[in-house]
Short mmCIF file of C-alpha atoms in Angstrom, two decimals:
data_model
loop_
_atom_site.label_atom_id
_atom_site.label_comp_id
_atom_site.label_asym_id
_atom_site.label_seq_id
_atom_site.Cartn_x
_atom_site.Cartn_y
_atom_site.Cartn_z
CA UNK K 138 0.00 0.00 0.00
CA UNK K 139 2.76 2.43 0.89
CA UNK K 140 3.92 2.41 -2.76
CA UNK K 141 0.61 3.58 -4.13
CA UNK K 142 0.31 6.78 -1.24
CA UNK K 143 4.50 7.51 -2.09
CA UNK K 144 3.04 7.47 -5.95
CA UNK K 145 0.01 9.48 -5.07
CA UNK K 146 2.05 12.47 -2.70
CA UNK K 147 5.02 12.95 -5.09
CA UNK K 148 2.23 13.73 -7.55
CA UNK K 149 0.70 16.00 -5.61
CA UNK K 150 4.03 18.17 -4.52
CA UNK K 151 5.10 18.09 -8.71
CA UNK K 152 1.53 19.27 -8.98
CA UNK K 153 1.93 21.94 -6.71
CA UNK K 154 5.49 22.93 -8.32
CA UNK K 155 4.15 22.80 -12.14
CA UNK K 156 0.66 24.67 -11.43
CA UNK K 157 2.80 27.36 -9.12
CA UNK K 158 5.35 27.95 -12.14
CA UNK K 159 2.22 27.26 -14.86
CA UNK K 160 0.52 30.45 -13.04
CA UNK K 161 3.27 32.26 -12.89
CA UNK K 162 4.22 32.28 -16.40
CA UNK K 163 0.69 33.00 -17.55
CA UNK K 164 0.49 36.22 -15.65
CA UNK K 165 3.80 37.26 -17.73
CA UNK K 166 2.08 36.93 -20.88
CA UNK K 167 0.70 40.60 -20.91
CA UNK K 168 4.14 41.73 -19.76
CA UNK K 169 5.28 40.37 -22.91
CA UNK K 170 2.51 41.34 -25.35
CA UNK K 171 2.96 45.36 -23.79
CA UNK K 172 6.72 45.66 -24.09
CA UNK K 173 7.56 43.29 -26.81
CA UNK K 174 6.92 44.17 -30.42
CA UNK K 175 5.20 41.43 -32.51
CA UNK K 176 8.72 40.57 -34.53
CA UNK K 177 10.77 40.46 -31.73
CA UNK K 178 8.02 38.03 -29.39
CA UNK K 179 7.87 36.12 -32.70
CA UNK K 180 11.84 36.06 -32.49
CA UNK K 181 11.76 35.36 -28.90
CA UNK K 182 9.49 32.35 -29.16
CA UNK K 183 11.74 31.07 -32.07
CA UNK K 184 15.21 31.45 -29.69
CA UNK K 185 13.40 29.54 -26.78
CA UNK K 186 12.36 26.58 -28.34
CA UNK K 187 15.49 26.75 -29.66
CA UNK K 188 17.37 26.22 -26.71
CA UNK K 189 15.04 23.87 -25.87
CA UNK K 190 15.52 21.77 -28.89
CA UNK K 191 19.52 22.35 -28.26
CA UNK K 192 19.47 20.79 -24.75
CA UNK K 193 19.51 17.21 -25.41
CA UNK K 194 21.49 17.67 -28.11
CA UNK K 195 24.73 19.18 -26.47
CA UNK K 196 23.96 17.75 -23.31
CA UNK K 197 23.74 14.46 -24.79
CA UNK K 198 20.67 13.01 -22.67
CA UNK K 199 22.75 12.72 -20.11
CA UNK K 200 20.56 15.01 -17.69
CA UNK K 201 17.94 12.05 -18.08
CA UNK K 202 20.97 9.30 -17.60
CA UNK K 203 21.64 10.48 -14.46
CA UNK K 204 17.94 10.46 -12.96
CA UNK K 205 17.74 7.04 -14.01
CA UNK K 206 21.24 5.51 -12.97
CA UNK K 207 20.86 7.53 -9.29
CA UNK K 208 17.38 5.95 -8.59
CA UNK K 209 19.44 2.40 -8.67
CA UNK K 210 20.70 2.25 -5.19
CA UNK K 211 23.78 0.39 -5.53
CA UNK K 212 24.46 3.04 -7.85
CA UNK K 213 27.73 5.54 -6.43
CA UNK K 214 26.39 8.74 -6.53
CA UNK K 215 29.39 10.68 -6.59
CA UNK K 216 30.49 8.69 -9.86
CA UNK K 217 27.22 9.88 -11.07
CA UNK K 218 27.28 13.10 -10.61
CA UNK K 219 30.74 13.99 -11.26
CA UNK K 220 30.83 11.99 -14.41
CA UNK K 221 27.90 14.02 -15.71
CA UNK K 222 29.09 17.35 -14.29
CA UNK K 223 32.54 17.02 -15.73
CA UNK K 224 31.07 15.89 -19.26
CA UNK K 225 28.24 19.30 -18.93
CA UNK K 226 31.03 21.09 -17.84
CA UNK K 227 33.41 20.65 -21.05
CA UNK K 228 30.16 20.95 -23.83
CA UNK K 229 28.89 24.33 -22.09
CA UNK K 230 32.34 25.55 -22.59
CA UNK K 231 32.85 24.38 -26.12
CA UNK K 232 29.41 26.03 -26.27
CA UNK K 233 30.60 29.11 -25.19
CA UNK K 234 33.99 29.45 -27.17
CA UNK K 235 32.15 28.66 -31.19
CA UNK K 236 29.43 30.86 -29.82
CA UNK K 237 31.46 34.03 -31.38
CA UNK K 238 31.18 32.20 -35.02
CA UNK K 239 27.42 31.88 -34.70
CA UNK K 240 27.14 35.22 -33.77
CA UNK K 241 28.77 36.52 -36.68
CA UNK K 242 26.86 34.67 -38.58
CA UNK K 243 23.60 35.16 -37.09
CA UNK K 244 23.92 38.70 -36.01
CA UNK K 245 20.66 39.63 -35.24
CA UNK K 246 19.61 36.57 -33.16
CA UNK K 247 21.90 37.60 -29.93
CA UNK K 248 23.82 34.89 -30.15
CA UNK K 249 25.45 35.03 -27.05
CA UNK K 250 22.41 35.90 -25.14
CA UNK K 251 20.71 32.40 -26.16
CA UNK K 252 24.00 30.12 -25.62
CA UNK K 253 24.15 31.55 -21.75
CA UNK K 254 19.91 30.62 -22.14
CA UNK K 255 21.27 27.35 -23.28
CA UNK K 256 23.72 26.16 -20.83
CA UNK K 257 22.12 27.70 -17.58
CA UNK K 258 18.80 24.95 -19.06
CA UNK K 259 21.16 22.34 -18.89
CA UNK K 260 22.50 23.13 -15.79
CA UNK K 261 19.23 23.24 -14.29
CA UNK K 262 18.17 20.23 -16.19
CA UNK K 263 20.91 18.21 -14.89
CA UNK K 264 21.00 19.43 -10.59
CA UNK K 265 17.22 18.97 -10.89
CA UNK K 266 16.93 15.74 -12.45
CA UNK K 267 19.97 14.60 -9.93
CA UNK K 268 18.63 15.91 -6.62
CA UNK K 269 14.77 14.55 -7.81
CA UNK K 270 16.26 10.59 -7.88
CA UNK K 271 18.21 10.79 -5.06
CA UNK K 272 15.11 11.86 -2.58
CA UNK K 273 14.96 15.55 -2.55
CA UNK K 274 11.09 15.31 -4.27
CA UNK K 275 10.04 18.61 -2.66
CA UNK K 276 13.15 20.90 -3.58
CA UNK K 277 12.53 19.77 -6.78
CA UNK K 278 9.30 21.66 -7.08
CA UNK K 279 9.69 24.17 -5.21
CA UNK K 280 13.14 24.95 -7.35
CA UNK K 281 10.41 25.02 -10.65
CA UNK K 282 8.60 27.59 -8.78
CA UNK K 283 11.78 29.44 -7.50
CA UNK K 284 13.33 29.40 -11.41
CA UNK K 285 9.87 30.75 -12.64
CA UNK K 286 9.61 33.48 -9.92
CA UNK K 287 12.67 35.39 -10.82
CA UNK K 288 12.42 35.13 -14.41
CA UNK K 289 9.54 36.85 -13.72
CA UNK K 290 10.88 39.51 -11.36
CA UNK K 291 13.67 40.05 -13.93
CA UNK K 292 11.36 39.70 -16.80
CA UNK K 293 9.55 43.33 -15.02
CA UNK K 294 12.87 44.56 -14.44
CA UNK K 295 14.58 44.20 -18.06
CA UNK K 296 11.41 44.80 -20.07
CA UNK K 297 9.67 47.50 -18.41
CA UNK K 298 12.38 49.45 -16.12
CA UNK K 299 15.64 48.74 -18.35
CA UNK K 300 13.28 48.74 -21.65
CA UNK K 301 16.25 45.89 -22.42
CA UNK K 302 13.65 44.04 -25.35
CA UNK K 303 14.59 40.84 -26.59
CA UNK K 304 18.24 40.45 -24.71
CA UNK K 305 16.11 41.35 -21.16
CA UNK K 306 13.94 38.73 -22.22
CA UNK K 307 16.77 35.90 -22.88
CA UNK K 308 18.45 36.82 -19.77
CA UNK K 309 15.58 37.23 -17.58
CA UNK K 310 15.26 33.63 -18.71
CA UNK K 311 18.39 32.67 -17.81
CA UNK K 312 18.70 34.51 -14.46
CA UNK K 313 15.35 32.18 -13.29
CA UNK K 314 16.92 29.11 -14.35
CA UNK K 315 20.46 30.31 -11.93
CA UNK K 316 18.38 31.16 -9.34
CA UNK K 317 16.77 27.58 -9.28
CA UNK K 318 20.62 25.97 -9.60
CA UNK K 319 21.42 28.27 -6.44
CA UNK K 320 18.29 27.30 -4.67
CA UNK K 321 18.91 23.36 -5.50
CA UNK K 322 22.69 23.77 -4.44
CA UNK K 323 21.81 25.45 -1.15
CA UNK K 324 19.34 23.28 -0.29
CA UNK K 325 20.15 19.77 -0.98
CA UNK K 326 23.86 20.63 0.28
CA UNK K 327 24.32 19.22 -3.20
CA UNK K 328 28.29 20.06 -2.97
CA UNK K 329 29.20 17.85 -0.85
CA UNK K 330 29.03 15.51 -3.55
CA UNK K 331 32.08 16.99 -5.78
CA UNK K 332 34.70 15.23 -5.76
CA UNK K 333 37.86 15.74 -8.65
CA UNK K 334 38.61 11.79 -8.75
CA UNK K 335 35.21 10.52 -9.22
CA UNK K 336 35.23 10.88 -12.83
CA UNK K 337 34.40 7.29 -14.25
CA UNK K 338 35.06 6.87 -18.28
CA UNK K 339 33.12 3.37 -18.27
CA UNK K 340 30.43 4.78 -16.30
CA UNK K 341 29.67 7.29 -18.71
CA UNK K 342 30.02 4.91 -21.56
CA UNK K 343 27.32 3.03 -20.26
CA UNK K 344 25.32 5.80 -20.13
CA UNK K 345 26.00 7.47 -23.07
CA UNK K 346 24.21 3.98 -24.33
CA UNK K 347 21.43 5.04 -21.80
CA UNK K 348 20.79 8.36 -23.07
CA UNK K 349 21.75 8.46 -27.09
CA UNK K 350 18.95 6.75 -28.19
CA UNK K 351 16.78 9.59 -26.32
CA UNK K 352 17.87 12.36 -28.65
CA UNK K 353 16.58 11.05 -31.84
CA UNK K 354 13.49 9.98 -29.50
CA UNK K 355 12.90 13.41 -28.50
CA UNK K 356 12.78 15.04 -31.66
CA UNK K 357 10.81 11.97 -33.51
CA UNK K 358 7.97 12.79 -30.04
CA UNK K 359 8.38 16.29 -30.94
CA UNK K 360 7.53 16.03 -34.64
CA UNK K 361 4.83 13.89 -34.04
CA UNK K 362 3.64 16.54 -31.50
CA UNK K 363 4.13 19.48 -33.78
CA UNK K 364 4.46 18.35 -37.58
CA UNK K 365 0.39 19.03 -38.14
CA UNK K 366 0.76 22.56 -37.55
CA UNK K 367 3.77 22.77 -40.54
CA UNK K 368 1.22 20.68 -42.78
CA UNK K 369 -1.95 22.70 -41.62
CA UNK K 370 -0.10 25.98 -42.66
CA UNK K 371 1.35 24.77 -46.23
CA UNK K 372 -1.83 22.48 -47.16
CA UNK K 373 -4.78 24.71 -45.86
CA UNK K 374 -4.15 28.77 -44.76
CA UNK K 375 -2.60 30.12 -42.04
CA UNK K 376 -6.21 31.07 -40.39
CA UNK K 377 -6.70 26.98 -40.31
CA UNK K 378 -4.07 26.60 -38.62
CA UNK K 379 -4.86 29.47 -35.79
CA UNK K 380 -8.31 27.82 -35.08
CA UNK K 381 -6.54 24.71 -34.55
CA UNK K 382 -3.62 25.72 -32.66
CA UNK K 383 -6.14 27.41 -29.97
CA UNK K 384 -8.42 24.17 -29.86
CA UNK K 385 -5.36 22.56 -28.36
CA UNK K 386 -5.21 24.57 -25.82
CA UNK K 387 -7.55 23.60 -23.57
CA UNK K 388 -7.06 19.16 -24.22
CA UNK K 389 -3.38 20.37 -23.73
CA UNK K 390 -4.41 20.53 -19.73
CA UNK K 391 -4.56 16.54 -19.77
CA UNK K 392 -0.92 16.98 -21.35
CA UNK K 393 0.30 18.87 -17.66
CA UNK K 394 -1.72 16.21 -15.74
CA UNK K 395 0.29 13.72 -17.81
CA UNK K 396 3.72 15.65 -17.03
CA UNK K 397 2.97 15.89 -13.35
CA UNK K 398 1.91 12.00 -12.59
CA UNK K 399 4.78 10.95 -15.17
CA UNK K 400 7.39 12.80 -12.59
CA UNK K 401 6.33 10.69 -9.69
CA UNK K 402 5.49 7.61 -11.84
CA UNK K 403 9.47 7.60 -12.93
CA UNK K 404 10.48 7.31 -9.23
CA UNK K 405 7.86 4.53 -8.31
CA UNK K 406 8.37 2.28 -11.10
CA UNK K 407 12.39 2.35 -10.89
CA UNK K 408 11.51 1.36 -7.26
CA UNK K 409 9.13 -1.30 -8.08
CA UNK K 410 9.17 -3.22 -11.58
CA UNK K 411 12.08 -5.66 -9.72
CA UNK K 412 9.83 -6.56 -7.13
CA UNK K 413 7.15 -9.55 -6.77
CA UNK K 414 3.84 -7.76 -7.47
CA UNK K 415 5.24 -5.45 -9.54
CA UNK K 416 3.00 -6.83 -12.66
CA UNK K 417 -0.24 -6.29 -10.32
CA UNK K 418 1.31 -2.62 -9.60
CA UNK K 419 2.08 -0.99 -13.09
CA UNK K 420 -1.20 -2.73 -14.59
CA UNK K 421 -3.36 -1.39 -11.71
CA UNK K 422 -1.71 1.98 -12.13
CA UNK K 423 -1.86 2.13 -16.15
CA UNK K 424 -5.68 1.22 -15.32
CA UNK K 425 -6.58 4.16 -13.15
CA UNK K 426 -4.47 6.85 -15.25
CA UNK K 427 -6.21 5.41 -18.13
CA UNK K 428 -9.55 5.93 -16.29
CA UNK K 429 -8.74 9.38 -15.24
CA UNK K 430 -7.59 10.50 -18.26
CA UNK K 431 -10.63 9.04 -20.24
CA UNK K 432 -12.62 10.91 -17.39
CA UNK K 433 -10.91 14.15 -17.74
CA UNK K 434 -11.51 14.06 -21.38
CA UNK K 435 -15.39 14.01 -20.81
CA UNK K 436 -14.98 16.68 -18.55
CA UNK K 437 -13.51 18.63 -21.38
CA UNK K 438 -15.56 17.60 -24.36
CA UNK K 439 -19.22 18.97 -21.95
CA UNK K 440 -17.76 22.11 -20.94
CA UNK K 441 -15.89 23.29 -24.50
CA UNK K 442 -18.70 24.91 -25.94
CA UNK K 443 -19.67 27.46 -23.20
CA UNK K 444 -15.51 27.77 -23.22
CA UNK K 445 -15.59 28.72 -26.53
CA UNK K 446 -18.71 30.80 -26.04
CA UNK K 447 -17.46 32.90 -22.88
CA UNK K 448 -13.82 33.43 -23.29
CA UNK K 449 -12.73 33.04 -27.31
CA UNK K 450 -13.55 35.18 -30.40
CA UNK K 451 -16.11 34.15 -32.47
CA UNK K 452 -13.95 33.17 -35.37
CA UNK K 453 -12.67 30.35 -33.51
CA UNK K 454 -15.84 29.40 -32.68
CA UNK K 455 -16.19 26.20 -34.70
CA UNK K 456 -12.93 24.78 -33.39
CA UNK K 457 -14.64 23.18 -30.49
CA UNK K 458 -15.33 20.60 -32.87
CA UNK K 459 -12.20 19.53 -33.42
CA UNK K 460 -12.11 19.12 -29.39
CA UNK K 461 -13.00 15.15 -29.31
CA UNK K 462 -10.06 13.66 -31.30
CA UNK K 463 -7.40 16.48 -29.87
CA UNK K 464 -8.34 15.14 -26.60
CA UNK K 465 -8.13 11.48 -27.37
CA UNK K 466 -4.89 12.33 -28.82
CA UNK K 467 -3.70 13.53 -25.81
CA UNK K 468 -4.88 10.39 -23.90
CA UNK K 469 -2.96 8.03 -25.94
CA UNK K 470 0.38 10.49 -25.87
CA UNK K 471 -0.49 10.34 -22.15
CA UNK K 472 -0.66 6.68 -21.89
CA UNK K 473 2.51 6.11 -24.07
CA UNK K 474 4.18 8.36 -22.10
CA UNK K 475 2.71 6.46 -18.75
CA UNK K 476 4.29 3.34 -20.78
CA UNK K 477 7.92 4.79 -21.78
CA UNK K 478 8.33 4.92 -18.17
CA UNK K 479 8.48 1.09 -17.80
CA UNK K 480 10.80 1.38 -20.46
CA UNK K 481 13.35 3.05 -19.21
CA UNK K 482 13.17 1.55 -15.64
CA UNK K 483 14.52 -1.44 -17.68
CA UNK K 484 16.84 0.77 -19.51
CA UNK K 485 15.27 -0.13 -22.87
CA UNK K 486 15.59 3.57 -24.54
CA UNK K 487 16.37 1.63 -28.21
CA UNK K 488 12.71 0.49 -27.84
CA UNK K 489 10.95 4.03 -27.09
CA UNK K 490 12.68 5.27 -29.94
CA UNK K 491 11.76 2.74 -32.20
CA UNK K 492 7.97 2.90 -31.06
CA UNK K 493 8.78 6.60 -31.40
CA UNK K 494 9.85 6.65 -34.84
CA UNK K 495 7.01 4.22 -36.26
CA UNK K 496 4.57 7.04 -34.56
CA UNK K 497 6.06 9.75 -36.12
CA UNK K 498 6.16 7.86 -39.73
CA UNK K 499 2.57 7.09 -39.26
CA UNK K 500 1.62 10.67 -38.15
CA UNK K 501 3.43 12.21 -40.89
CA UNK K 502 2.06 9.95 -43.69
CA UNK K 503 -1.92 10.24 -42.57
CA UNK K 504 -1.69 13.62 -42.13
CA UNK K 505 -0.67 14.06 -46.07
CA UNK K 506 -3.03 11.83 -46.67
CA UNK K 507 -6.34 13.65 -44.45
CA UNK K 508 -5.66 16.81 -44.58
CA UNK K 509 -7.10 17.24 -48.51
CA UNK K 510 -10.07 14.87 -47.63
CA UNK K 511 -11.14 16.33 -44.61
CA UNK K 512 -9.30 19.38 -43.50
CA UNK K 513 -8.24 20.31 -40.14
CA UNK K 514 -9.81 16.93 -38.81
CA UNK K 515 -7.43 15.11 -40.99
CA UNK K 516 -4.51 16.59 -38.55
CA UNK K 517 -6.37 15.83 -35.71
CA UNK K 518 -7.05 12.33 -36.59
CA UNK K 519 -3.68 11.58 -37.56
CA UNK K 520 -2.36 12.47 -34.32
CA UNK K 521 -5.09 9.96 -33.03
CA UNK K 522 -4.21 7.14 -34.83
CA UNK K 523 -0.19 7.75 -34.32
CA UNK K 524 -0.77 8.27 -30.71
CA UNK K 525 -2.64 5.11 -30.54
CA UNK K 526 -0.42 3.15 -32.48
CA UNK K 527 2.27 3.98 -30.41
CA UNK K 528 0.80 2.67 -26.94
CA UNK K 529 -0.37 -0.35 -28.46
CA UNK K 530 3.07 -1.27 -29.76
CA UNK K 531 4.08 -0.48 -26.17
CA UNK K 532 1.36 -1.92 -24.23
CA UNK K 533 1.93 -5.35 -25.78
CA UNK K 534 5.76 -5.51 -25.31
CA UNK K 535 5.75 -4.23 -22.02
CA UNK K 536 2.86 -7.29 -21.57
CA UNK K 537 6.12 -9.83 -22.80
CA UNK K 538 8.03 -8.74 -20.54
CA UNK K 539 5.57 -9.59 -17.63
CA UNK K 540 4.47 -6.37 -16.41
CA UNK K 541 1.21 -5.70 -17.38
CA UNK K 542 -2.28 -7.36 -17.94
CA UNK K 543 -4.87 -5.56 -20.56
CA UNK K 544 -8.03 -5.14 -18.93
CA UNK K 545 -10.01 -4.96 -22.58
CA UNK K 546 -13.21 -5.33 -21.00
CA UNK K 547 -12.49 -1.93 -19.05
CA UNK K 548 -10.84 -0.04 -21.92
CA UNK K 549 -14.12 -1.19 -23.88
CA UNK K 550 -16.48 0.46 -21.54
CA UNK K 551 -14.49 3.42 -21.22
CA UNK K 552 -13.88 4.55 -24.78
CA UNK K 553 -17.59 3.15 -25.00
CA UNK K 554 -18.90 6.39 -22.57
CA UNK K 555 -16.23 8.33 -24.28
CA UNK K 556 -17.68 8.09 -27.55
CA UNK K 557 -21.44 8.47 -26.55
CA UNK K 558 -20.49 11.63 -24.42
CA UNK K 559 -18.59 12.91 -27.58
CA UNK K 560 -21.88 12.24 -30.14
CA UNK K 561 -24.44 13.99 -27.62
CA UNK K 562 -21.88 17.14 -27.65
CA UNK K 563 -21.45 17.04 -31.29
CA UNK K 564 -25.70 16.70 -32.07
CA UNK K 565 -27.36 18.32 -28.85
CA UNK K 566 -27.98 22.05 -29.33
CA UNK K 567 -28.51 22.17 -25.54
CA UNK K 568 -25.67 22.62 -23.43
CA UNK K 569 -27.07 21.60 -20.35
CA UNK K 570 -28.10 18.71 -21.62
CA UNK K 571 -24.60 17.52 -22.51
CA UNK K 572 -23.09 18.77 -19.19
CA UNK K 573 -25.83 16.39 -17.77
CA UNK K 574 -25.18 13.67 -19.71
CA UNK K 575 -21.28 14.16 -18.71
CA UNK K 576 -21.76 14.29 -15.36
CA UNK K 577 -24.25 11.47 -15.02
CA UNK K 578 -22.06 9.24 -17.84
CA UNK K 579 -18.43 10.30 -15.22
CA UNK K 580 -20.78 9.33 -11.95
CA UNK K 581 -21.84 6.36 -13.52
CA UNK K 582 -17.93 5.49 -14.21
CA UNK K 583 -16.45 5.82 -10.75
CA UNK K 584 -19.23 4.36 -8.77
CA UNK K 585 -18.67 0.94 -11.02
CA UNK K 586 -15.14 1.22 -11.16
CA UNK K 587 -13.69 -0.54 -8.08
CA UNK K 588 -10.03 0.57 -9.00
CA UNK K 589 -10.99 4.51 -8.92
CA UNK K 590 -13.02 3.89 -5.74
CA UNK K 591 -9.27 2.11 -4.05
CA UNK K 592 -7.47 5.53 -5.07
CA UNK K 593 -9.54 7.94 -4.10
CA UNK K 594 -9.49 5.85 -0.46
CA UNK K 595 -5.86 6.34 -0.69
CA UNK K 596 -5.61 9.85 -0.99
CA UNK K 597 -8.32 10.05 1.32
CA UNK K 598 -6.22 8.10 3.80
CA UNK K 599 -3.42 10.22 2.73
CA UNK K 600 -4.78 13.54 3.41
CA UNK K 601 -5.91 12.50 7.17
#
């Protein structure tokens, strides 16, 4: 039982860490939109995902490496982390020195600005990830909150005192993610484990074979994330593509419940898939997030029209239709994400980027193919059936290796509600009555499902 409540409270502090820095960073977005001009926000967005495209590349993974390898505990953890920290150490500074090429090259990108962007992410990427494996589950999200508060402080001080523009930006950036380092470091006492002849060349050899594999993964997840938007804009308009990026926005909340549980879920299963009754564990987990999730998207799919109605523009009106298969999409990312974290508790990264890859081939080929029969949907659908594909090539090997059992009978009924819910929506005119039918169809749900009924005792148990 204890391994279910130390699943169920580390999602609850990472909850409390992602929503405080989520908040945070939504209140900055009129900061932005007042003292940045439309070109140089447009140029700003570009440079950040930039860097964060650039992390796992110069990094090398090995920020996720050493989460893994420091949960094992016969693992040395000062190997660990001066093995990474010497390796970080070298690339940031390589980093640093061919940054004055780039900058003549790209002059009017601030060059230097975004490579100090880049390596204070990968510092913070790396004490982080180390300090959240080795116990320190709290400091971890308070540190998100900590690196979020002072970007914003800064953010007011570049862009509105300093009128600084797209450098105050980048460094106010950069400033939140040192601030987190230096609240990590202080702490966790982290120093104490540095340590000049701890440097281990096999030990980062082996993990090198850890974390490789990841890269390519990351950017295959990534363009099967983001490659309908590309297609939207070259096969349809520009205007398409609007009304569908802001009818993600809302199924995207099932993406942050994903992120948060998938933080926890990383510990427990490192923790557990070695032990006894580990099979019963990861398939009665994978059942209730698949039952939340399936309830969450209900939730969504009843209350997207008054959404729509109350808060959006009436020219992205009809993009609540679109609503039904973005959110399912998001449920099977969220379960193959659930899934990828059995994988690497074996160490298996070869086979999340293979599933990875076939994903991305099959969301890349449908969408091609949809898009000119049925618009917009066609993009959404593909991401559907990718998403799907994916955790179903991962549900069945992870079932060969012994770790789960398929409750079909339960994923049945599910998508079964699921689809009636999303029919009523689609045909009734009323909006009560589809809240009502929600509501009824999500009461009906957890009062017959015994394994939502166990949770909620837990956390009920938890919280006295």
């Amino acid at each position: 039982m204890d391994k279910y409540k130390k699943l169920i409270n580390n999602s609850i502090i990472f909850a409390i860490g992602n929503l405080g820095s989520k908040f945070l960073q939504f209140i900055l977005v009129p900061l932005y939109s007042f003292t940045l001009s439309t070109a140089d926000f447009g140029t700003a967005d570009f440079l950040t995902q930039l860097v964060y495209l650039l992390t796992p590349i110069v990094s090398l993974e090995l920020y996720d490496a050493v989460f893994r390898y420091a949960l094992d505990k016969n693992e040395d953890k000062f190997v660990l982390f001066n093995t990474v920290s010497t390796v970080l150490l070298v690339v940031s500074l390589i980093a640093f020195l061919v940054s004055p090429i780039f900058a003549n090259i790209f002059d009017d990108y601030h060059v230097y600005s975004t490579v100090i962007f880049l390596i204070a992410n990968i510092c913070f990427a790396f004490l982080s990830n180390f300090v959240r494996a080795i116990g320190y589950v709290r400091e971890f999200a308070i540190a998100g909150i900590v690196n979020t508060f002072f970007m914003g402080i800064f953010s007011v001080i570049f862009l509105v005192v300093f009128k600084l523009g797209l450098v105050g930006y980048l460094m106010s950036f950069s400033i939140g993610l040192v601030a987190g380092c230096i609240y990590i470091v202080l702490s966790t006492h982290i120093s104490r484990f540095i340590g000049i002849n701890n440097f281990n060349k096999l030990k980062l050899f082996e993990m090198l074979k850890y974390s490789l594999p990841l890269i390519p993964n990351y950017f295959a997840w990534w363009l099967n994330s983001t490659s309908d938007r590309l297609f939207i804009i070259t096969m349809i308009s520009a205007s398409a593509n609007g009304i569908y990026a802001m009818a993600t926005k809302i199924p995207n909340l099932i993406n942050l419940l994903t992120m948060v549980f998938s933080q926890s879920w990383q510990i427990s299963i490192v923790e557990e898939y070695k032990k006894k009754n580990s099979r019963k564990f990861v398939s009665n987990v994978f059942t209730s997030f698949f039952s939340i999730l399936i309830i969450s998207g209900i939730l969504i799919i009843v209350s997207i029209k008054p959404i729509y109605w109350l808060f959006l523009d009436k020219s992205y009106y009809n993009g609540w239709r679109l609503t039904p298969l973005l959110v399912l999409a998001v449920i099977y990312s969220g379960l193959a994400l659930l899934l990828e974290g059995v994988y690497t508790a074996y160490k298996k990264t070869f086979s999340v980027l293979v599933t990875t890859i076939w994903g991305a081939i099959i969301n890349i080929v449908l969408t091609i193919i949809l898009i000119p029969i049925i618009g917009i949907y066609g993009a959404a659908l593909a991401n559907v059936i990718s998403f799907l594909i994916v955790t179903i090539m991962r549900m069945f090997e992870i079932r060969r290796l012994g770790l789960l059992v398929i409750d079909i009978k339960r994923i049945l009924i599910y998508h079964l509600a699921f689809f009636i819910v999303t029919f009523i929506a689609l045909k009734e005119e009323s909006t009560f009555m589809v809240i009502g039918v929600g509501v009824i169809m999500v009461f009906l749900l957890i009062i017959f499902d015994r394994n939502i009924i166990h949770q909620l005792r837990i956390i009920l148990n938890k919280k006295k």
